[in-house]
Amino acid sequence: MSFSQGQEEAIIAAHFAGRKGRFLDIGANDGETFSNTRALAISGWGGTLVEPNPGAFERLSGLYAGRDDIRLVEAAITSVDGPCMMHMASDSLVSSLDARAMNTWERHGFTWVEQEVRGITVATLISDAHGPYHLISIDAEGHDMEILRQMDLRAMGCEMLVIEHGEAWNQIDAYCKRSGYKRIQRDGINSIYVG
């Protein structure tokens, strides 16, 4: 069974070739749906999963109950610490800080509500949840580049980055190239970099 949205899980498994490590999953959803980290967790990896959507976070918490090597953070990654408004699709686990994401999903029949959630910066996140993070996965529905800009991938120990690129793929490519990472895969949804 594959959890990822496309070929990400196979590419991740081939890269790490059975090694154990730690991951950071931003936009972890329920921990299984379109997850780039679930197969790693099953194989013994530990790490940090971040999810702002209360419904998704409740499922995530149940999935990882009793796992001392897994840290769960109920928050959105933002540019400043403090409360923020999250757009949430009714009857769904889809949510985003970026109002433009609603346009993408409305064609699937979703209606939207706003809910205040906790916002934290990457710096705040990693002050409590230290790396290294051998794999970083970012799936933030249009807010991905804003999160990536806050990261020093090398300092965080990142060997592989999986990121939903949306319309920002060229900005993400440029940022990763400047950081010494090479893109090895891009499909219509995600890009994968190694460094």
PDB file of N, CA and C in Angstrom, residues 11 20 36 68 88 142 145 159 178 194:
ATOM      1  N   ILE A  11      10.307   6.935  -4.433  1.00  0.00           N
ATOM      2  CA  ILE A  11      11.551   7.707  -4.581  1.00  0.00           C
ATOM      3  C   ILE A  11      12.224   7.899  -3.232  1.00  0.00           C
ATOM      4  N   LYS A  20      17.381   4.360   8.710  1.00  0.00           N
ATOM      5  CA  LYS A  20      16.446   5.014   9.623  1.00  0.00           C
ATOM      6  C   LYS A  20      16.896   6.457   9.810  1.00  0.00           C
ATOM      7  N   ASN A  36       3.690  11.592   2.727  1.00  0.00           N
ATOM      8  CA  ASN A  36       5.052  11.256   2.301  1.00  0.00           C
ATOM      9  C   ASN A  36       5.880  10.683   3.439  1.00  0.00           C
ATOM     10  N   ASP A  68       6.479   7.638  21.232  1.00  0.00           N
ATOM     11  CA  ASP A  68       7.313   8.648  21.896  1.00  0.00           C
ATOM     12  C   ASP A  68       8.305   9.307  20.948  1.00  0.00           C
ATOM     13  N   MET A  88     -10.907  26.549   5.745  1.00  0.00           N
ATOM     14  CA  MET A  88     -11.108  25.108   5.838  1.00  0.00           C
ATOM     15  C   MET A  88     -12.303  24.689   4.998  1.00  0.00           C
ATOM     16  N   GLY A 142      -0.505  26.112  -1.266  1.00  0.00           N
ATOM     17  CA  GLY A 142      -0.244  27.460  -1.746  1.00  0.00           C
ATOM     18  C   GLY A 142       0.616  28.309  -0.827  1.00  0.00           C
ATOM     19  N   MET A 145       6.015  27.973  -0.447  1.00  0.00           N
ATOM     20  CA  MET A 145       7.224  28.775  -0.631  1.00  0.00           C
ATOM     21  C   MET A 145       7.462  29.681   0.567  1.00  0.00           C
ATOM     22  N   GLU A 159      18.348  15.937   3.811  1.00  0.00           N
ATOM     23  CA  GLU A 159      18.918  15.239   2.661  1.00  0.00           C
ATOM     24  C   GLU A 159      17.956  15.253   1.481  1.00  0.00           C
ATOM     25  N   ARG A 178      20.054  27.509  -4.987  1.00  0.00           N
ATOM     26  CA  ARG A 178      20.947  28.370  -4.196  1.00  0.00           C
ATOM     27  C   ARG A 178      21.402  27.680  -2.917  1.00  0.00           C
ATOM     28  N   VAL A 194      17.211  16.716  -3.689  1.00  0.00           N
ATOM     29  CA  VAL A 194      18.204  16.071  -2.831  1.00  0.00           C
ATOM     30  C   VAL A 194      19.429  16.967  -2.755  1.00  0.00           C
TER      31      VAL A 194
END
